[in-house]
Short mmCIF file of C-alpha atoms in Angstrom, two decimals:
data_model
loop_
_atom_site.label_atom_id
_atom_site.label_comp_id
_atom_site.label_asym_id
_atom_site.label_seq_id
_atom_site.Cartn_x
_atom_site.Cartn_y
_atom_site.Cartn_z
CA MET A 279 19.30 2.63 0.76
CA THR A 280 19.63 2.05 4.49
CA ALA A 281 17.20 0.45 6.93
CA ARG A 282 15.73 3.84 7.89
CA HIS A 283 15.05 4.64 4.21
CA ILE A 284 13.41 1.26 3.53
CA MET A 285 11.30 1.33 6.70
CA MET A 286 10.04 4.84 5.96
CA MET A 287 9.40 3.97 2.32
CA ALA A 288 7.21 1.03 3.36
CA LEU A 289 5.39 3.32 5.79
CA GLY A 290 5.07 5.94 3.06
CA GLY A 291 3.44 3.42 0.75
CA ALA A 292 1.05 2.10 3.39
CA ILE A 293 0.10 5.30 5.25
CA GLY A 294 -1.42 7.29 2.43
CA ALA A 295 -4.83 7.67 0.88
CA GLY A 296 -5.85 4.29 2.32
CA LEU A 297 -5.75 5.76 5.82
CA PHE A 298 -6.85 9.34 5.19
CA LYS A 299 -9.27 8.72 2.30
CA GLY A 300 -10.44 5.15 2.95
CA SER A 301 -11.05 5.49 6.70
CA GLY A 302 -14.63 6.68 6.31
CA ALA A 303 -15.53 3.76 4.03
CA ALA A 304 -14.17 1.18 6.49
CA ILE A 305 -16.03 2.76 9.42
CA ASP A 306 -19.25 2.89 7.39
CA LEU A 307 -19.01 -0.86 6.76
CA ALA A 308 -17.92 -2.18 10.17
CA GLY A 309 -18.86 0.56 12.65
CA PRO A 310 -16.76 0.67 15.85
CA ALA A 311 -15.69 -2.92 15.12
CA VAL A 312 -13.42 -1.45 12.43
CA VAL A 313 -10.75 -1.50 15.16
CA LEU A 314 -10.93 -5.31 15.18
CA THR A 315 -10.68 -5.52 11.39
CA TYR A 316 -7.47 -3.48 11.44
CA LEU A 317 -6.13 -5.61 14.30
CA VAL A 318 -6.81 -8.84 12.40
CA GLY A 319 -5.33 -7.34 9.25
CA GLY A 320 -2.26 -6.24 11.22
CA ILE A 321 -1.70 -9.74 12.63
CA ILE A 322 -1.97 -11.25 9.15
CA LEU A 323 0.43 -8.61 7.85
CA LEU A 324 2.87 -9.44 10.65
CA PHE A 325 3.01 -13.11 9.65
CA VAL A 326 3.26 -12.37 5.93
CA MET A 327 6.09 -9.89 6.45
CA GLN A 328 8.00 -12.31 8.68
CA GLY A 329 7.83 -14.82 5.84
CA LEU A 330 8.96 -12.22 3.31
CA ALA A 331 11.93 -11.24 5.47
CA GLU A 332 12.97 -14.88 5.81
CA LEU A 333 12.75 -15.39 2.04
CA ALA A 334 15.00 -12.36 1.55
CA VAL A 335 17.57 -13.74 4.00
CA ASN A 336 17.57 -17.15 2.30
CA ASN A 337 18.01 -15.72 -1.20
CA LYS A 338 20.78 -13.14 -1.02
CA GLN A 339 20.95 -12.81 -4.83
CA ALA A 340 17.30 -11.76 -5.15
CA ARG A 341 16.54 -8.34 -6.61
CA THR A 342 12.74 -8.30 -6.40
CA PHE A 343 9.66 -10.45 -5.72
CA ARG A 344 10.17 -12.56 -8.83
CA ASP A 345 13.58 -13.76 -7.64
CA LEU A 346 12.13 -14.73 -4.26
CA VAL A 347 9.11 -16.59 -5.62
CA GLN A 348 10.26 -18.24 -8.85
CA PRO A 349 12.60 -20.87 -7.32
CA LEU A 350 9.80 -21.93 -4.98
CA LEU A 351 6.52 -21.62 -6.89
CA GLY A 352 7.64 -21.60 -10.53
CA GLY A 353 7.55 -19.21 -13.45
CA TYR A 354 3.81 -18.54 -13.62
CA ALA A 355 3.49 -17.50 -9.94
CA ALA A 356 6.52 -15.22 -10.30
CA HIS A 357 5.16 -13.67 -13.52
CA PHE A 358 1.70 -13.21 -12.02
CA LEU A 359 3.07 -11.64 -8.81
CA ASP A 360 5.34 -9.26 -10.69
CA TRP A 361 2.62 -7.97 -12.97
CA ILE A 362 -0.22 -7.67 -10.44
CA TYR A 363 2.19 -5.81 -8.17
CA TRP A 364 3.12 -3.52 -11.03
CA LYS A 365 -0.54 -3.09 -11.93
CA MET A 366 -1.42 -2.28 -8.32
CA TRP A 367 1.02 0.59 -8.11
CA VAL A 368 0.41 2.15 -11.52
CA LEU A 369 -3.34 2.19 -10.83
CA ASN A 370 -2.76 3.45 -7.29
CA ILE A 371 -0.56 6.37 -8.27
CA ALA A 372 -3.00 7.30 -11.03
CA ALA A 373 -5.88 7.37 -8.55
CA GLU A 374 -3.87 9.25 -5.94
CA SER A 375 -2.79 11.93 -8.40
CA VAL A 376 -6.46 12.87 -8.69
CA VAL A 377 -6.99 12.71 -4.90
CA ALA A 378 -3.96 14.96 -4.37
CA ALA A 379 -5.43 17.43 -6.86
CA LEU A 380 -8.69 17.50 -4.91
CA PHE A 381 -6.89 18.47 -1.71
CA ILE A 382 -4.98 21.24 -3.51
CA GLN A 383 -8.23 22.44 -5.09
CA TYR A 384 -9.40 23.17 -1.53
CA TRP A 385 -7.11 26.23 -1.71
CA LEU A 386 -7.40 26.80 -5.47
CA PRO A 387 -11.08 26.19 -6.22
CA THR A 388 -10.99 27.86 -9.64
CA VAL A 389 -8.14 25.72 -11.01
CA PRO A 390 -9.31 22.56 -12.87
CA ILE A 391 -8.48 19.22 -11.25
CA TRP A 392 -6.58 17.98 -14.29
CA VAL A 393 -4.19 20.96 -14.21
CA ILE A 394 -3.34 20.37 -10.56
CA ALA A 395 -3.02 16.61 -11.06
CA LEU A 396 -0.65 17.22 -13.97
CA THR A 397 1.56 19.49 -11.83
CA VAL A 398 1.71 16.99 -8.94
CA SER A 399 2.50 14.16 -11.35
CA ALA A 400 5.38 16.12 -12.88
CA ILE A 401 6.90 16.83 -9.44
CA VAL A 402 6.74 13.17 -8.37
CA THR A 403 8.26 12.09 -11.68
CA LEU A 404 11.19 14.50 -11.32
CA ILE A 405 11.93 13.34 -7.76
CA ASN A 406 12.18 9.74 -8.95
CA LEU A 407 14.26 10.62 -12.02
CA PHE A 408 16.96 12.54 -10.20
CA SER A 409 18.61 9.86 -8.01
CA VAL A 410 17.83 6.98 -5.68
CA LYS A 411 19.35 8.92 -2.78
CA LEU A 412 17.15 11.97 -3.40
CA PHE A 413 14.09 9.76 -3.68
CA ALA A 414 14.96 7.92 -0.45
CA GLU A 415 15.63 11.11 1.52
CA THR A 416 12.49 12.81 0.20
CA GLU A 417 10.39 9.80 1.09
CA TYR A 418 12.01 9.54 4.52
CA TRP A 419 11.10 13.09 5.51
CA LEU A 420 7.62 13.00 4.00
CA ALA A 421 6.86 9.76 5.86
CA LEU A 422 8.34 11.16 9.09
CA LEU A 423 6.14 14.25 8.82
CA LYS A 424 2.87 12.36 8.44
CA ILE A 425 3.83 9.90 11.17
CA SER A 426 4.49 12.84 13.51
CA VAL A 427 1.03 14.22 12.74
CA ILE A 428 -0.59 10.86 13.44
CA VAL A 429 1.24 10.66 16.78
CA LEU A 430 0.00 14.19 17.60
CA PHE A 431 -3.52 13.15 16.58
CA ILE A 432 -3.34 10.15 18.94
CA ILE A 433 -2.14 12.27 21.88
CA LEU A 434 -4.75 15.00 21.35
CA GLY A 435 -7.48 12.44 20.73
CA LEU A 436 -6.75 10.70 24.02
CA VAL A 437 -6.84 14.06 25.80
CA ILE A 438 -10.27 14.86 24.35
CA LEU A 439 -11.52 11.38 25.28
CA PHE A 440 -10.49 11.49 28.93
CA VAL A 441 -10.01 15.17 29.93
CA SER A 442 -12.63 17.91 30.34
CA PHE A 443 -11.51 21.48 29.55
CA HIS A 444 -12.94 24.90 28.55
CA GLY A 445 -16.51 23.65 28.60
CA HIS A 446 -15.62 20.43 26.81
CA GLN A 447 -16.78 17.27 28.56
CA ALA A 448 -14.66 14.13 28.30
CA VAL A 449 -16.32 11.87 25.73
CA GLY A 450 -15.20 8.49 27.05
CA PHE A 451 -16.25 5.33 25.26
CA THR A 452 -20.03 5.78 25.03
CA ASN A 453 -19.97 6.19 21.24
CA LEU A 454 -18.54 2.68 20.85
CA THR A 455 -21.85 1.04 21.80
CA ARG A 456 -24.52 3.76 21.63
CA TYR A 457 -25.45 3.56 17.94
CA GLY A 458 -26.40 -0.03 17.21
CA GLY A 459 -23.70 -1.60 19.38
CA PHE A 460 -20.05 -2.39 18.73
CA PHE A 461 -21.00 -4.62 15.76
CA PRO A 462 -23.82 -2.58 14.17
CA ASN A 463 -23.56 -4.36 10.80
CA GLY A 464 -22.65 -7.81 12.11
CA MET A 465 -20.18 -10.16 10.47
CA HIS A 466 -21.20 -9.00 7.02
CA GLY A 467 -19.90 -5.53 7.83
CA LEU A 468 -16.62 -6.91 9.22
CA VAL A 469 -15.96 -9.00 6.12
CA ALA A 470 -16.88 -6.19 3.74
CA ALA A 471 -14.52 -3.83 5.58
CA MET A 472 -11.62 -6.27 5.24
CA LEU A 473 -11.12 -5.32 1.58
CA VAL A 474 -10.57 -1.69 2.60
CA VAL A 475 -8.31 -2.84 5.46
CA ILE A 476 -6.13 -5.03 3.23
CA TYR A 477 -5.91 -2.22 0.67
CA SER A 478 -4.92 0.23 3.42
CA TYR A 479 -2.09 -2.02 4.60
CA GLY A 480 -0.94 -2.66 1.04
CA GLY A 481 2.43 -1.14 0.27
CA THR A 482 4.22 -2.53 3.31
CA GLU A 483 5.47 -5.45 1.23
CA MET A 484 7.34 -2.86 -0.86
CA ILE A 485 10.54 -3.82 0.97
CA GLY A 486 10.59 -6.83 -1.36
CA VAL A 487 11.46 -4.60 -4.34
CA THR A 488 14.28 -2.74 -2.56
CA LEU A 489 16.59 -5.76 -2.45
CA ALA A 490 18.84 -4.65 -5.30
CA GLU A 491 19.36 -1.15 -3.87
CA ALA A 492 19.64 -1.99 -0.16
CA LYS A 493 22.89 -2.18 1.79
CA ASN A 494 23.27 -5.69 3.30
CA PRO A 495 19.69 -6.72 2.44
CA GLU A 496 19.90 -9.94 4.47
CA LYS A 497 20.23 -7.75 7.60
CA VAL A 498 18.39 -4.62 6.52
CA ILE A 499 15.17 -6.26 5.23
CA PRO A 500 14.30 -8.22 8.42
CA LYS A 501 15.08 -5.15 10.54
CA ALA A 502 12.94 -2.92 8.33
CA ALA A 503 10.11 -5.48 8.36
CA ARG A 504 10.05 -5.67 12.16
CA GLY A 505 10.19 -1.90 12.60
CA THR A 506 7.55 -1.23 9.98
CA LEU A 507 5.03 -3.71 11.39
CA VAL A 508 4.89 -2.26 14.88
CA ARG A 509 4.47 1.24 13.55
CA ILE A 510 1.82 0.45 10.97
CA ILE A 511 -0.36 -1.46 13.42
CA ALA A 512 -0.05 1.38 15.94
CA PHE A 513 -0.67 4.10 13.38
CA TYR A 514 -3.87 2.48 12.15
CA ILE A 515 -5.49 0.88 15.19
CA LEU A 516 -5.06 3.76 17.63
CA PRO A 517 -6.30 6.49 15.24
CA PHE A 518 -9.35 4.43 14.28
CA PHE A 519 -10.09 3.69 17.94
CA ILE A 520 -9.99 7.42 18.69
CA ILE A 521 -12.15 8.33 15.67
CA VAL A 522 -14.99 5.90 16.48
CA SER A 523 -14.81 6.87 20.16
CA LEU A 524 -15.04 10.61 19.49
CA ILE A 525 -17.49 10.64 16.58
CA PRO A 526 -20.58 8.42 16.23
CA TRP A 527 -19.60 5.87 13.58
CA ASN A 528 -22.68 6.58 11.46
CA GLN A 529 -21.76 10.27 11.24
CA VAL A 530 -18.12 9.96 10.17
CA ASN A 531 -18.91 10.02 6.45
CA GLY A 532 -21.59 12.66 6.99
CA VAL A 533 -19.03 15.18 8.21
CA PRO A 534 -17.60 17.19 5.27
CA GLU A 535 -14.12 17.32 6.81
CA SER A 536 -11.63 14.63 7.78
CA PRO A 537 -11.97 13.13 11.30
CA PHE A 538 -8.40 14.35 11.85
CA VAL A 539 -9.54 17.93 11.25
CA THR A 540 -12.44 17.46 13.68
CA VAL A 541 -10.07 16.43 16.48
CA PHE A 542 -7.70 19.34 15.85
CA LYS A 543 -10.63 21.77 15.90
CA LEU A 544 -11.96 20.35 19.18
CA ILE A 545 -8.60 20.91 20.83
CA GLY A 546 -8.62 24.53 19.61
CA ILE A 547 -5.77 24.49 17.11
CA PRO A 548 -6.19 27.47 14.74
CA TYR A 549 -6.41 26.80 11.00
CA ALA A 550 -6.75 23.08 11.74
CA ASN A 551 -8.50 22.44 8.44
CA HIS A 552 -5.67 24.02 6.43
CA ILE A 553 -2.94 22.30 8.43
CA MET A 554 -4.57 18.88 8.10
CA ASN A 555 -5.32 19.41 4.43
CA ALA A 556 -1.62 20.07 3.85
CA ILE A 557 -0.55 17.02 5.85
CA ILE A 558 -2.94 14.68 4.03
CA LEU A 559 -1.74 16.12 0.72
CA LEU A 560 1.89 15.38 1.62
CA ALA A 561 0.89 11.88 2.75
CA ILE A 562 -0.68 11.17 -0.61
CA ILE A 563 2.31 12.57 -2.51
CA SER A 564 4.55 10.38 -0.36
CA SER A 565 2.50 7.32 -1.30
CA MET A 566 2.67 8.29 -4.99
CA ASN A 567 6.44 8.71 -4.66
CA SER A 568 6.83 5.20 -3.22
CA GLY A 569 4.46 3.71 -5.77
CA LEU A 570 6.35 5.12 -8.74
CA TYR A 571 9.60 3.75 -7.31
CA ALA A 572 8.13 0.26 -6.75
CA SER A 573 6.45 -0.05 -10.14
CA SER A 574 9.49 1.22 -12.06
CA ARG A 575 11.81 -1.28 -10.31
CA VAL A 576 9.53 -4.16 -11.23
CA LEU A 577 9.62 -3.05 -14.87
CA TYR A 578 13.40 -2.56 -14.68
CA THR A 579 14.08 -6.09 -13.43
CA GLN A 580 11.69 -7.49 -16.04
CA ALA A 581 13.80 -5.75 -18.70
CA LEU A 582 17.04 -7.10 -17.22
CA ASP A 583 15.61 -10.60 -17.57
CA GLY A 584 14.52 -9.98 -21.17
CA ARG A 585 10.78 -10.19 -20.48
CA VAL A 586 10.08 -6.65 -21.66
CA PRO A 587 12.09 -4.45 -24.08
CA ARG A 588 15.69 -3.90 -22.95
CA LEU A 589 15.09 -0.15 -23.21
CA PHE A 590 13.59 -0.23 -19.71
CA ALA A 591 16.84 -1.63 -18.27
CA LYS A 592 18.88 1.43 -19.28
CA VAL A 593 20.03 3.59 -16.38
CA SER A 594 21.27 7.15 -16.13
CA LYS A 595 24.64 8.29 -14.77
CA ARG A 596 23.01 8.33 -11.33
CA ARG A 597 22.01 4.65 -11.76
CA VAL A 598 18.32 5.50 -12.14
CA PRO A 599 16.20 3.45 -14.63
CA VAL A 600 14.94 6.50 -16.49
CA TYR A 601 12.83 4.79 -19.15
CA ALA A 602 11.20 2.43 -16.66
CA ILE A 603 10.27 5.41 -14.48
CA LEU A 604 8.87 7.36 -17.43
CA ALA A 605 6.84 4.35 -18.59
CA CYS A 606 5.29 3.89 -15.15
CA ALA A 607 4.84 7.64 -14.71
CA SER A 608 2.67 7.61 -17.85
CA SER A 609 -0.08 6.11 -15.66
CA LEU A 610 -0.04 9.37 -13.69
CA TYR A 611 -0.90 11.27 -16.83
CA ILE A 612 -3.56 8.71 -17.74
CA GLY A 613 -5.00 9.50 -14.32
CA VAL A 614 -4.94 13.17 -15.26
CA LEU A 615 -6.91 12.45 -18.45
CA THR A 616 -9.33 10.27 -16.50
CA SER A 617 -9.96 13.12 -14.07
CA LEU A 618 -11.28 15.16 -17.01
CA PHE A 619 -14.22 12.75 -17.28
CA ILE A 620 -14.88 11.20 -13.84
CA GLY A 621 -12.90 13.47 -11.49
CA SER A 622 -12.95 12.46 -7.85
CA LYS A 623 -14.70 9.15 -8.58
CA THR A 624 -11.40 7.72 -9.85
CA PHE A 625 -10.16 6.73 -6.39
CA ASN A 626 -13.33 4.92 -5.32
CA TYR A 627 -13.63 3.18 -8.69
CA LEU A 628 -10.14 1.69 -8.50
CA MET A 629 -10.03 0.75 -4.80
CA GLY A 630 -11.92 -2.54 -5.26
CA SER A 631 -9.44 -3.89 -7.81
CA LEU A 632 -6.48 -2.73 -5.71
CA GLY A 633 -7.82 -4.53 -2.63
CA TYR A 634 -8.02 -7.81 -4.55
CA THR A 635 -4.47 -7.32 -5.77
CA VAL A 636 -3.01 -6.84 -2.27
CA LEU A 637 -4.83 -10.02 -1.17
CA PHE A 638 -3.27 -12.07 -3.98
CA ILE A 639 0.19 -10.61 -3.38
CA TRP A 640 0.07 -11.64 0.27
CA ILE A 641 -1.29 -15.09 -0.60
CA ILE A 642 1.58 -15.74 -3.04
CA ILE A 643 4.19 -14.55 -0.51
CA ALA A 644 2.66 -16.84 2.13
CA LEU A 645 2.67 -19.81 -0.26
CA ALA A 646 6.32 -19.18 -1.15
CA HIS A 647 7.31 -19.04 2.51
CA ILE A 648 5.47 -22.29 3.28
CA LYS A 649 7.16 -23.95 0.32
CA SER A 650 10.57 -22.69 1.52
CA ARG A 651 10.04 -24.54 4.81
CA SER A 652 9.30 -27.84 3.03
CA PRO A 653 11.86 -30.62 3.76
CA LEU A 654 12.03 -31.20 -0.02
CA ASN A 655 13.17 -27.65 -0.65
CA LYS A 656 16.92 -27.14 -1.01
CA GLN A 657 16.77 -23.85 0.89
CA SER A 658 15.28 -25.57 3.93
CA ASN A 659 17.95 -26.69 6.38
CA GLY A 660 15.57 -28.99 8.20
CA THR A 661 15.93 -27.15 11.51
CA ARG A 662 13.20 -24.56 11.14
CA THR A 663 9.88 -25.08 12.85
CA PHE A 664 6.65 -25.73 10.97
CA PRO A 665 5.38 -22.34 9.64
CA TYR A 666 2.23 -22.23 11.78
CA ALA A 667 2.02 -18.43 11.61
CA THR A 668 2.23 -18.36 7.81
CA TRP A 669 -0.37 -21.13 7.52
CA PHE A 670 -2.68 -19.07 9.75
CA ALA A 671 -2.10 -16.03 7.54
CA LEU A 672 -2.75 -18.02 4.36
CA LEU A 673 -5.99 -19.57 5.64
CA ALA A 674 -7.16 -16.19 6.95
CA LEU A 675 -6.42 -14.55 3.58
CA LEU A 676 -8.32 -17.26 1.71
CA ALA A 677 -11.29 -16.83 4.06
CA ILE A 678 -11.18 -13.06 3.52
CA LEU A 679 -11.02 -13.61 -0.25
CA ILE A 680 -14.17 -15.74 -0.15
CA GLY A 681 -15.91 -13.14 1.98
CA VAL A 682 -14.82 -10.31 -0.29
CA LEU A 683 -16.07 -12.19 -3.36
CA ALA A 684 -19.46 -12.45 -1.70
CA THR A 685 -19.69 -8.82 -0.59
CA THR A 686 -17.89 -6.78 -3.28
CA ALA A 687 -19.72 -5.17 -6.17
CA LEU A 688 -19.75 -7.48 -9.18
CA ILE A 689 -18.26 -4.86 -11.51
CA MET A 690 -15.11 -4.64 -9.34
CA THR A 691 -14.68 -8.41 -9.37
CA VAL A 692 -15.21 -8.62 -13.14
CA ILE A 693 -12.68 -5.85 -13.85
CA THR A 694 -10.11 -7.58 -11.63
CA ALA A 695 -10.75 -10.97 -13.24
CA ILE A 696 -10.26 -9.51 -16.73
CA ILE A 697 -6.94 -7.94 -15.73
CA TYR A 698 -5.73 -11.22 -14.18
CA ALA A 699 -6.85 -13.18 -17.24
CA ILE A 700 -4.81 -10.87 -19.51
CA ILE A 701 -1.71 -11.39 -17.31
CA THR A 702 -2.22 -15.17 -17.41
CA VAL A 703 -2.70 -15.27 -21.19
CA THR A 704 0.44 -13.21 -21.81
CA TYR A 705 2.49 -15.62 -19.70
CA PHE A 706 1.35 -18.77 -21.49
CA ARG A 707 1.62 -17.11 -24.92
CA SER A 708 5.20 -16.05 -24.26
CA LYS A 709 6.00 -19.50 -22.90
CA ALA A 710 4.52 -21.16 -25.98
CA GLN A 711 6.48 -18.79 -28.22
CA LEU A 712 9.75 -19.63 -26.46
CA THR A 713 9.01 -23.34 -26.76
CA ALA A 714 8.28 -23.01 -30.49
CA GLU A 715 11.50 -21.07 -31.05
CA SER A 716 13.57 -23.68 -29.18
CA ILE A 717 12.31 -26.59 -31.32
CA ALA A 718 12.24 -24.74 -34.65
CA PRO A 719 14.77 -26.11 -37.20
CA GLU A 720 17.75 -23.87 -37.89
#
């Protein structure tokens, strides 16, 4: 994969349901100040990604996150990062398969959600199974399409804000302060919205699992990281600024259609609801596509290292880890079964756990980067400056974690804690088993 593939894949993972589906939830929590939450989240992301790019440059033999983290933070941190990252994506693609089905059901109201979700899941699976090149090209064009729509949304939104036409009066910025002020829910609302923000940005760190399939990763990864950051911050902050300026923040969730559809209708574009429904659908499929790639590569490298059955390390003639992809794709079909019982609630139910996971992934990456700058670390050449930016990111993430713990529903926290406890127990059990085998008499 080239830099353009990797950059678009990271964008594809990050600009998906989190933006189109989670936007209303974030605005509900923070009001117009949601723009600040995405700005803060973008700055933290910038610092974390800079650290990740530097780790990739320093470790040219690395294939995935585990190889970057293990020499610095040890086996448990590497194991924990690998499995929570894998868990994040398999849950995410399961949830998004149901969301994609809901958007298709807009046109096919008589077809059951589970049938549509099954069809979408099969298509995404086949794209990943065919070849890395096909996956990369598919993801590139899907990501480019939704980015083009977001750019169009920004341009049209700015026109509606500042230009009067055909009886339409320029809206201006009055909605930013009219309904309870810019901070209608205070600091509590800002902190609560940060979980949605972090979840929305999650997926950008996906460049860390492309190391083994990237050309010249020590050059490609930093370039992709820099290019991705600017675009993600722009594609989140500007759209949210336009949404809360055009529509009173307390009415965003009350409108049955997406804020993107509202803007297209105001400008007079025919069939805006159908066009936007199709774009959001492709955005979600793009995110599912990236998620299946990322989760399968984590499982593949685990198999190469002997931590899971070697079956998952087998590749096809096109160098695709078929069994790893099929194993991760099974979560799509679990999502299909889930939709039979709880339907559209799947996405909202899983978002809390996914937000926690992105937080911990970023915290571990930040810790690894800080450790890499230590004078005691062999990778440190002693000439690099103190990692002030990464320390800022780490402290900010810890503060957000504390705030999220205090504001998130208890059930979400308990579910996440159980999952993390299972990952921890499996690590120490396997370690104890290896120790027992090494000291057992022959």
